PDB file of C-alpha atoms in Angstrom:
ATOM      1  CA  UNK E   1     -63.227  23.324  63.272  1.00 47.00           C
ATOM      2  CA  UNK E   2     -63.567  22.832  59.952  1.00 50.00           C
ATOM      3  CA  UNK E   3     -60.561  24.766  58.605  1.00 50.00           C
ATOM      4  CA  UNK E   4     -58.367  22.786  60.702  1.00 50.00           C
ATOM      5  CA  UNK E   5     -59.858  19.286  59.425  1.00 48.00           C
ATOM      6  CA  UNK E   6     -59.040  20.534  55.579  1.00 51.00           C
ATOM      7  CA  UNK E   7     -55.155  21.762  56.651  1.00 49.00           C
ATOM      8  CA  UNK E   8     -55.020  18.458  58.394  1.00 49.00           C
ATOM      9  CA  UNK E   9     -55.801  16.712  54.954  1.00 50.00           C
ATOM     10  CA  UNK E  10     -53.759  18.713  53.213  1.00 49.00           C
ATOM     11  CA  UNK E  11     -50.778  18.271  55.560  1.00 49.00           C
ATOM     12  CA  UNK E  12     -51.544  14.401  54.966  1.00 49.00           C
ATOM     13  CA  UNK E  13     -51.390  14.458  51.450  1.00 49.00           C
ATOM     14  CA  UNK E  14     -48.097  16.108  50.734  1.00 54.00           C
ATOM     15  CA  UNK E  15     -45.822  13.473  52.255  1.00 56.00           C
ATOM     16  CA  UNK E  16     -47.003  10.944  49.676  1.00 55.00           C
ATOM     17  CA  UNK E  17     -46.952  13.694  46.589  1.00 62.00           C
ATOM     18  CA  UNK E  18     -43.374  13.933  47.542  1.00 65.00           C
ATOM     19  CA  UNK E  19     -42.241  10.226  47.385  1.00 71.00           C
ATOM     20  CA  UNK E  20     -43.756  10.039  44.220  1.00 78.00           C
ATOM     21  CA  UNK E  21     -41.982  12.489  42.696  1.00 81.00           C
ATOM     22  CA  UNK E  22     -38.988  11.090  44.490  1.00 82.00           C
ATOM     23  CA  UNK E  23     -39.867   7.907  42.735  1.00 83.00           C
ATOM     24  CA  UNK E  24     -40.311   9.195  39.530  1.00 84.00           C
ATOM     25  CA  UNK E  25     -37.049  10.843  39.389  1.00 85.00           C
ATOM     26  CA  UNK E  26     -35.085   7.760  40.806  1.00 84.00           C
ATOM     27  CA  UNK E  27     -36.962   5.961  38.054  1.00 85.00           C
ATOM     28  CA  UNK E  28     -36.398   8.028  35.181  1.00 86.00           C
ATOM     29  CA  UNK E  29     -32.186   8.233  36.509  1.00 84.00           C
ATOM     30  CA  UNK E  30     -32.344   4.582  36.365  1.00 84.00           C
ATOM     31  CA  UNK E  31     -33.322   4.457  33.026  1.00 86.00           C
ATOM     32  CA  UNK E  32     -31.498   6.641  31.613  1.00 86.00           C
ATOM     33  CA  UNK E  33     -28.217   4.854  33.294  1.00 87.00           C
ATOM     34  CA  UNK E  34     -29.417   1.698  31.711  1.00 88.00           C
ATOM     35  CA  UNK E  35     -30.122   3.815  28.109  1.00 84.00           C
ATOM     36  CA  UNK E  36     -26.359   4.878  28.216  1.00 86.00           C
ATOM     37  CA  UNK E  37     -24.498   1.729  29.392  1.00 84.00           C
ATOM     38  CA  UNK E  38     -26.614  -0.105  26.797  1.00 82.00           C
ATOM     39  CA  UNK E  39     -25.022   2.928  24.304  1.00 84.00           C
ATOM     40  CA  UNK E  40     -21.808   2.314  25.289  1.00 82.00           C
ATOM     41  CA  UNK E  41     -21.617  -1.497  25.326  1.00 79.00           C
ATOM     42  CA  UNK E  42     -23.135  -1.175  21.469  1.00 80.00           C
ATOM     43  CA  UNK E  43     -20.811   1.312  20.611  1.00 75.00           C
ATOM     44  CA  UNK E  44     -17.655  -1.107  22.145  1.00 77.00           C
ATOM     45  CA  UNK E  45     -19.502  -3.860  20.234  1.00 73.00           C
ATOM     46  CA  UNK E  46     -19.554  -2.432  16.859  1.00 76.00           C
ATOM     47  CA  UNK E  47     -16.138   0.266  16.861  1.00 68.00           C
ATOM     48  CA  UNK E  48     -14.233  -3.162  15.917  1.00 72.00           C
ATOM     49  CA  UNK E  49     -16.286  -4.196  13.375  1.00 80.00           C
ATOM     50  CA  UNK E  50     -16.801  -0.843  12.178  1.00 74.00           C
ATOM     51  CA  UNK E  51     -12.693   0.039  11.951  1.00 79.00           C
ATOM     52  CA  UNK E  52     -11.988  -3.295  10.268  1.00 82.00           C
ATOM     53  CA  UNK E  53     -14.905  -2.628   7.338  1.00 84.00           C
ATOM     54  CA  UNK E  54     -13.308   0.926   6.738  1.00 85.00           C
ATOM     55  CA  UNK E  55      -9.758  -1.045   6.770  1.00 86.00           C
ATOM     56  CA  UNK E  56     -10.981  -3.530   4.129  1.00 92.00           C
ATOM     57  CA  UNK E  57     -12.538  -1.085   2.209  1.00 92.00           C
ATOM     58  CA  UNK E  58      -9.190   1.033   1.781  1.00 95.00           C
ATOM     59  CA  UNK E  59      -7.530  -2.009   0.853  1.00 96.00           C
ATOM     60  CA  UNK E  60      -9.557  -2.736  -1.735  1.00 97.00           C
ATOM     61  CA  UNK E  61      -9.566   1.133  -2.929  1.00 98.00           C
ATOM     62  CA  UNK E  62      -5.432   0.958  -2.741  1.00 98.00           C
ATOM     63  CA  UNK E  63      -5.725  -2.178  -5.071  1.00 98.00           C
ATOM     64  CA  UNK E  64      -8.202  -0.163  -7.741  1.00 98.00           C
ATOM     65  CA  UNK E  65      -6.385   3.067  -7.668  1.00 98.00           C
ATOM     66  CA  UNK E  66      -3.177   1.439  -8.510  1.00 99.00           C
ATOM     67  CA  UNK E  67      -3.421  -1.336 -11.251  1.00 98.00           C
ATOM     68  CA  UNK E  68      -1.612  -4.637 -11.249  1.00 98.00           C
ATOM     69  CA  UNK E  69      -0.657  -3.941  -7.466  1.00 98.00           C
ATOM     70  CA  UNK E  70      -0.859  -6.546  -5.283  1.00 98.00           C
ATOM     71  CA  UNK E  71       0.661  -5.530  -1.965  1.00 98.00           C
ATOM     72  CA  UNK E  72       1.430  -2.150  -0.544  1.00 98.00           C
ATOM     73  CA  UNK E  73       3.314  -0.284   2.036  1.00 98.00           C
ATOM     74  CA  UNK E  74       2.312   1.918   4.416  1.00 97.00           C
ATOM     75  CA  UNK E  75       3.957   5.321   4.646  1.00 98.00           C
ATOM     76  CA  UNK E  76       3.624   7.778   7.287  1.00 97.00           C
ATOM     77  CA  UNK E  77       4.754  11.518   7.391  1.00 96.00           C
ATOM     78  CA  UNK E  78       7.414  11.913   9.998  1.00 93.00           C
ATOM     79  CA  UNK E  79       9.427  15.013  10.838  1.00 89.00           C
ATOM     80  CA  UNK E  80      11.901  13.446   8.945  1.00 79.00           C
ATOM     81  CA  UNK E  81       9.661  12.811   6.045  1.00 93.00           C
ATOM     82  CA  UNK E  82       7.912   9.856   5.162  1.00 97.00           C
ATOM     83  CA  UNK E  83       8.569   6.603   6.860  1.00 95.00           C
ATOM     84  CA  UNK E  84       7.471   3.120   6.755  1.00 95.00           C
ATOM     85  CA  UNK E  85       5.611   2.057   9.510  1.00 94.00           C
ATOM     86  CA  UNK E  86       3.583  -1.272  10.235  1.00 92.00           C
ATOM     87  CA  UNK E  87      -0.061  -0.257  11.324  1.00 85.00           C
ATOM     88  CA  UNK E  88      -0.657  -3.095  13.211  1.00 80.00           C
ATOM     89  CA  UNK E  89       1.928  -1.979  15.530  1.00 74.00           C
ATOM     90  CA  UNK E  90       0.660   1.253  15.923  1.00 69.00           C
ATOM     91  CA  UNK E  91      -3.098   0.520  16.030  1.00 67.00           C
ATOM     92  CA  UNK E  92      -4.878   2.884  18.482  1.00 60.00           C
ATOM     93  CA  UNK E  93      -2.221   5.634  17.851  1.00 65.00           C
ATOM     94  CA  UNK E  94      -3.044   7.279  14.499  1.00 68.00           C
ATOM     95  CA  UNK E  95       0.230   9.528  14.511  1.00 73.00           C
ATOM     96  CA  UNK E  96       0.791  11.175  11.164  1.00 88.00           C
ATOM     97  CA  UNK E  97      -0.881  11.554   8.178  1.00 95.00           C
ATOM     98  CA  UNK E  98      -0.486   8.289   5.884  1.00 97.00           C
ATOM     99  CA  UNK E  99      -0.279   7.404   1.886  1.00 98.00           C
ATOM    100  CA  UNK E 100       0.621   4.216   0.650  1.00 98.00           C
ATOM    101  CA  UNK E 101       3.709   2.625  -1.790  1.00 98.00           C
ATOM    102  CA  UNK E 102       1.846  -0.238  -3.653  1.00 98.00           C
ATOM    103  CA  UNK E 103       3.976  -3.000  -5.282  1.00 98.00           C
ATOM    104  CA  UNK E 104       3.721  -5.728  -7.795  1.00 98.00           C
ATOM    105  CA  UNK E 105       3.369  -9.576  -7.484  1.00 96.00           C
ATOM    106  CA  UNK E 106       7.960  -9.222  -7.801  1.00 98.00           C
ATOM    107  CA  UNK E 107       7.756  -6.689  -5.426  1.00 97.00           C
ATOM    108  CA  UNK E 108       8.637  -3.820  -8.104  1.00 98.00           C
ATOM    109  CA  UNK E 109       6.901   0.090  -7.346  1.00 98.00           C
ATOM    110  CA  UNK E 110       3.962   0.484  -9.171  1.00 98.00           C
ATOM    111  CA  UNK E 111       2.955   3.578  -7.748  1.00 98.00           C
ATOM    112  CA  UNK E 112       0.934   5.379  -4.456  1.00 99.00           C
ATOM    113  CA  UNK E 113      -2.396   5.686  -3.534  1.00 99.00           C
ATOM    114  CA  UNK E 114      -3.283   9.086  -1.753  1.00 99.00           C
ATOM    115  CA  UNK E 115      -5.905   9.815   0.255  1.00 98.00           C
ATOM    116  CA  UNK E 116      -7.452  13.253   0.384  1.00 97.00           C
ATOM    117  CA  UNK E 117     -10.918  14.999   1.013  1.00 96.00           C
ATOM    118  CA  UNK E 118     -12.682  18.480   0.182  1.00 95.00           C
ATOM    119  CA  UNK E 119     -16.081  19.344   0.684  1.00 92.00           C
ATOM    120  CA  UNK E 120     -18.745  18.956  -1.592  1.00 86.00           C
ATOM    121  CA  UNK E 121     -22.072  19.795  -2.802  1.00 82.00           C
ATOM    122  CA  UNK E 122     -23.437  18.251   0.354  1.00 79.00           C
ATOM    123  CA  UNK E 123     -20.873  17.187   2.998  1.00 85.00           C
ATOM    124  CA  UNK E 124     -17.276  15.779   2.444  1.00 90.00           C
ATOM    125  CA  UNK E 125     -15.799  13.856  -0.651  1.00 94.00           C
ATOM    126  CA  UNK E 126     -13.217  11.512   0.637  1.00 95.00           C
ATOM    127  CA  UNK E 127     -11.652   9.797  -2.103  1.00 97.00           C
ATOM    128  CA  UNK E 128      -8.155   8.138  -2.455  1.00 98.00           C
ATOM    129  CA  UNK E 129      -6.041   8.180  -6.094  1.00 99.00           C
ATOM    130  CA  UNK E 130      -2.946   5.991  -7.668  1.00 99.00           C
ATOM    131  CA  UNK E 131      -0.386   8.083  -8.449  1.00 99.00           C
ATOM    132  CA  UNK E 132       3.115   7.231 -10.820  1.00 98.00           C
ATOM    133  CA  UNK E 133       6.056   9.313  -9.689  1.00 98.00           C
ATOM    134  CA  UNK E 134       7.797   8.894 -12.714  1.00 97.00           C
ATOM    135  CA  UNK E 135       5.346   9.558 -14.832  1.00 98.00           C
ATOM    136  CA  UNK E 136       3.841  12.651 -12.863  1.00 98.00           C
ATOM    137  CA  UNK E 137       0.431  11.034 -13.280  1.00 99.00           C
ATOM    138  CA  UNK E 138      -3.021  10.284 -11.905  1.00 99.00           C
ATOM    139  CA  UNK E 139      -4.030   5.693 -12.640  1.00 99.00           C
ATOM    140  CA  UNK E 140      -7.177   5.524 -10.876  1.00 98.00           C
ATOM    141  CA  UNK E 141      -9.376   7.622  -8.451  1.00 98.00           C
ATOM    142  CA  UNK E 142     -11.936   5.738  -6.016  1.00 97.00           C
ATOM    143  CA  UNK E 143     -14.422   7.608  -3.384  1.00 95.00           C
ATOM    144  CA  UNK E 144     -14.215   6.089  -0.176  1.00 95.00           C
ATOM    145  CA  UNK E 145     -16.781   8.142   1.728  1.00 92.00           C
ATOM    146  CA  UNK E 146     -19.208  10.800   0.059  1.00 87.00           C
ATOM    147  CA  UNK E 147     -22.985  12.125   0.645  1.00 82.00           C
ATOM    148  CA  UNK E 148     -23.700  13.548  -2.583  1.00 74.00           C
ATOM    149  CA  UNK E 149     -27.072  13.739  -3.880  1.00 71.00           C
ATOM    150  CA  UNK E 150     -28.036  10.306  -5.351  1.00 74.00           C
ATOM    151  CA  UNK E 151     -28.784  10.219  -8.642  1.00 68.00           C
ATOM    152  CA  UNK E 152     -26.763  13.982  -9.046  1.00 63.00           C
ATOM    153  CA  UNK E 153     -23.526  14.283  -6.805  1.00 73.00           C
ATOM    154  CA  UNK E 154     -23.491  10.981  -6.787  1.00 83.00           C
ATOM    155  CA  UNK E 155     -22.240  10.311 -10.351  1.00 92.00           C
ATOM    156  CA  UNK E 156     -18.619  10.738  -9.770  1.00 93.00           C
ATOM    157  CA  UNK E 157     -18.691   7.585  -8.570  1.00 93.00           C
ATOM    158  CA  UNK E 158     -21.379   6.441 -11.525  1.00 93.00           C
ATOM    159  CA  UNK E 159     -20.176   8.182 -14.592  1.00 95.00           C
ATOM    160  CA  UNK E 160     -17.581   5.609 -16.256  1.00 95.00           C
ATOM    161  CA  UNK E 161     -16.600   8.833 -18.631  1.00 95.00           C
ATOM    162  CA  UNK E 162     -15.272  10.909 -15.607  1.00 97.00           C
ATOM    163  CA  UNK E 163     -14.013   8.020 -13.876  1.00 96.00           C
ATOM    164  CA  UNK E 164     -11.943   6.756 -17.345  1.00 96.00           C
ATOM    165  CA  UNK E 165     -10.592  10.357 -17.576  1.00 96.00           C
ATOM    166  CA  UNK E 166      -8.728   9.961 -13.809  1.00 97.00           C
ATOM    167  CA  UNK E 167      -6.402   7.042 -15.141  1.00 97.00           C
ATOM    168  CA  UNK E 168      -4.256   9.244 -16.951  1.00 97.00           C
ATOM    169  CA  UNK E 169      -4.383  12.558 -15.906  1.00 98.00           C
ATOM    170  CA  UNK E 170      -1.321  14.375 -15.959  1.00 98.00           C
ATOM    171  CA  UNK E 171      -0.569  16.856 -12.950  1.00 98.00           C
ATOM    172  CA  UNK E 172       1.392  19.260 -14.886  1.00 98.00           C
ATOM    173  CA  UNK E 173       1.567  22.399 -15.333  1.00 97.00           C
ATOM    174  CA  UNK E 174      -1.622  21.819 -12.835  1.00 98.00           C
ATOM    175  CA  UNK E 175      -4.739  19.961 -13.145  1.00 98.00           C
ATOM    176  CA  UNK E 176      -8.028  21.740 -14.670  1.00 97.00           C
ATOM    177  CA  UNK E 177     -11.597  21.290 -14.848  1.00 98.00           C
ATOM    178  CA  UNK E 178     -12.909  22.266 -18.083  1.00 97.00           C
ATOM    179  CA  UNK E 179     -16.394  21.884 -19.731  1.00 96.00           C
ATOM    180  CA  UNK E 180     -17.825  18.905 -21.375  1.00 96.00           C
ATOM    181  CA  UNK E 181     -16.529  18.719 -24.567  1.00 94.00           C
ATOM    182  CA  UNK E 182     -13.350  21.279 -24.180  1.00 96.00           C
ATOM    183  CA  UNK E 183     -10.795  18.685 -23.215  1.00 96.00           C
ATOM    184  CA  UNK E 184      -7.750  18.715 -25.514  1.00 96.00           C
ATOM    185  CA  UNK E 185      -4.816  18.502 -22.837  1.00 98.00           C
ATOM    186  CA  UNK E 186      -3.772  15.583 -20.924  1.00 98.00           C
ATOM    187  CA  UNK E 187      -4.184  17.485 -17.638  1.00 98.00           C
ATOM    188  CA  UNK E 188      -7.946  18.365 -18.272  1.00 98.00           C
ATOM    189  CA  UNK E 189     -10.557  16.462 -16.651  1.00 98.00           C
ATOM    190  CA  UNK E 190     -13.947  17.122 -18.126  1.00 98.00           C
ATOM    191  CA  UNK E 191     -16.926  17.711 -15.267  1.00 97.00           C
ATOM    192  CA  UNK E 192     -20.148  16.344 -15.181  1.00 96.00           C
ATOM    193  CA  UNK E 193     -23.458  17.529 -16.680  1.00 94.00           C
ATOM    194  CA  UNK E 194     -25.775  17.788 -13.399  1.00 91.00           C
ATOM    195  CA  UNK E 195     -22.918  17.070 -10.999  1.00 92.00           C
ATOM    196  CA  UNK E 196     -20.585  20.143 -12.008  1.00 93.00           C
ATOM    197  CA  UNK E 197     -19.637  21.013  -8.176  1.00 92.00           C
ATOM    198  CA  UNK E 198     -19.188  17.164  -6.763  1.00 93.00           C
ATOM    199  CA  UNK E 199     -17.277  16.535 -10.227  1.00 96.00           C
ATOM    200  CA  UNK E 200     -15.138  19.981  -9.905  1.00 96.00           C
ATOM    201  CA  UNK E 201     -14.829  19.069  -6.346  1.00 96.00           C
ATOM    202  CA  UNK E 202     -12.846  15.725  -7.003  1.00 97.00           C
ATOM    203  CA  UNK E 203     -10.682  17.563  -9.196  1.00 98.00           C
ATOM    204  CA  UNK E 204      -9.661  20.329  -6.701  1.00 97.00           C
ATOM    205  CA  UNK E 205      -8.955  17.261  -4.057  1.00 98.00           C
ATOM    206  CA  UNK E 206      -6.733  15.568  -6.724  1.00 98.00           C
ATOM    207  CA  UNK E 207      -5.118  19.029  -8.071  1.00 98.00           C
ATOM    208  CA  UNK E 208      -4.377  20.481  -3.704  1.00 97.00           C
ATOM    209  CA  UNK E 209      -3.484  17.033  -2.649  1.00 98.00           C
ATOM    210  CA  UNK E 210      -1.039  15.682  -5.176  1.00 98.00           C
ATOM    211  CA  UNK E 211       0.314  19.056  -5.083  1.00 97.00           C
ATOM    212  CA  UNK E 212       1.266  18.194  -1.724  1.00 97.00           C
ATOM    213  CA  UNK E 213       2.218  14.992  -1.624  1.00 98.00           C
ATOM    214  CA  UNK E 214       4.595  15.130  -4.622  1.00 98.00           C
ATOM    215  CA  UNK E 215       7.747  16.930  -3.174  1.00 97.00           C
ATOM    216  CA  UNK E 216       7.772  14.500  -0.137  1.00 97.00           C
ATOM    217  CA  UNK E 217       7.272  11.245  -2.423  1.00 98.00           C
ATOM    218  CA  UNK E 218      10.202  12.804  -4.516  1.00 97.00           C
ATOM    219  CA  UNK E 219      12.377  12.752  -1.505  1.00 96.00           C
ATOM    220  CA  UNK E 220      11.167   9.319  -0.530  1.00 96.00           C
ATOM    221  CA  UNK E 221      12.282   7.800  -3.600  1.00 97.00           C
ATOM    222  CA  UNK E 222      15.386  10.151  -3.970  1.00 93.00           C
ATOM    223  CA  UNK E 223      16.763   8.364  -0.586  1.00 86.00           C
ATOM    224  CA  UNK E 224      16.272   4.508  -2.221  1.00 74.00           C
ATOM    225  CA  UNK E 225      13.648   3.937   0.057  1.00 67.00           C
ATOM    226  CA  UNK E 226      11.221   2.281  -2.208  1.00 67.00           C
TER     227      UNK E 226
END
């Protein structure tokens, strides 16, 4: 008798181990649905926000890298070449690649800034630069997004030397890096002691990405666009 009394229990038992595990489960998928809508509803929150800090921030960049500017132009590259587009109207739809034509207060070409990126020591350098067609020169050179190592990678965006040296930096024959101390050329751009591959790092960017740029900003401005 007594084996059938303890499979009896035992038979009792599992019903109840089962909806607790049951409950468990439904619990934990509850939470976890809660978890991600509360994600998602942060994330819709803060994408606005987010977007319209990284547009004021490239404003302000646009402004730095080209002196005396006080309005610009946005330019995208077409199959035809580059056109002018408003962004507003084409918010959502990021199309082609983009520089920008930045005028002054009489409405008079001052120049482009040019976005480009390259990976550094650490992660990406994105930085953005004025450039002067007519001149075949580099005005100004801001970062706009980097994760160098603070207090190391970080001073191409500290050292006022290296930053002077990117508001007139020729682009021909090509730019070059050179040592500190060894610049005697217009298109040299010294590095930085302790930051040689973030410094070398903006200069490839600015040498591959005007390189670029520069035959479709010719044709641009050879069609009276600007």
């Amino acid at each position: 008798m007594e084996p059938e009394i303890q499979a009896e229990g035992v038979a009792a038992l599992q019903p109840v181990e089962e909806t607790s595990s049951l409950r468990m489960i439904l619990t934990l998928g509850l939470a976890g649905m809660i978890s991600g809508l509360a994600l998602v509803g942060i994330y819709l929150f803060t994408a606005p926000i987010i977007e319209a800090n990284k547009a004021e921030a490239l404003r302000r960049a646009i402004f730095l890298v080209v002196p005396g500017s006080e309005s610009y132009q946005t330019l995208e590259l077409q199959d035809s070449g580059l056109v002018a587009i408003d962004p507003e109207q084409k918010k959502g739809n990021k199309g082609g690649e983009r520089i920008y034509a930045a005028f002054d207060g009489a409405g008079d070409l001052l120049g482009f800034a040019i976005p480009g990126a390259e990976p550094g020591f650490q992660d990406l350098i994105q930085g953005i630069f004025g450039y002067r067609a007519d001149e075949r020169m580099i005005i100004g050179f801001e970062v706009l997004d980097s994760k160098e190592t603070p207090g190391l990678g970080d001073k191409i965006i500290k050292d006022q030397h290296f930053r002077t040296s990117l508001t007139t930096l020729k682009v021909d024959p090509e730019i070059v890096a050179v040592k500190p101390g060894d610049k005697h050329e217009a298109n040299q751009v010294e590095t930085i002691t302790g930051a040689t591959i973030s410094s070398k790092t903006v200069i490839r960017l600015l040498e591959e990405t005007v390189r670029r740029w520069i035959p479709l900003i010719e044709n641009y401005l050879s069609t009276g666009a600007a």
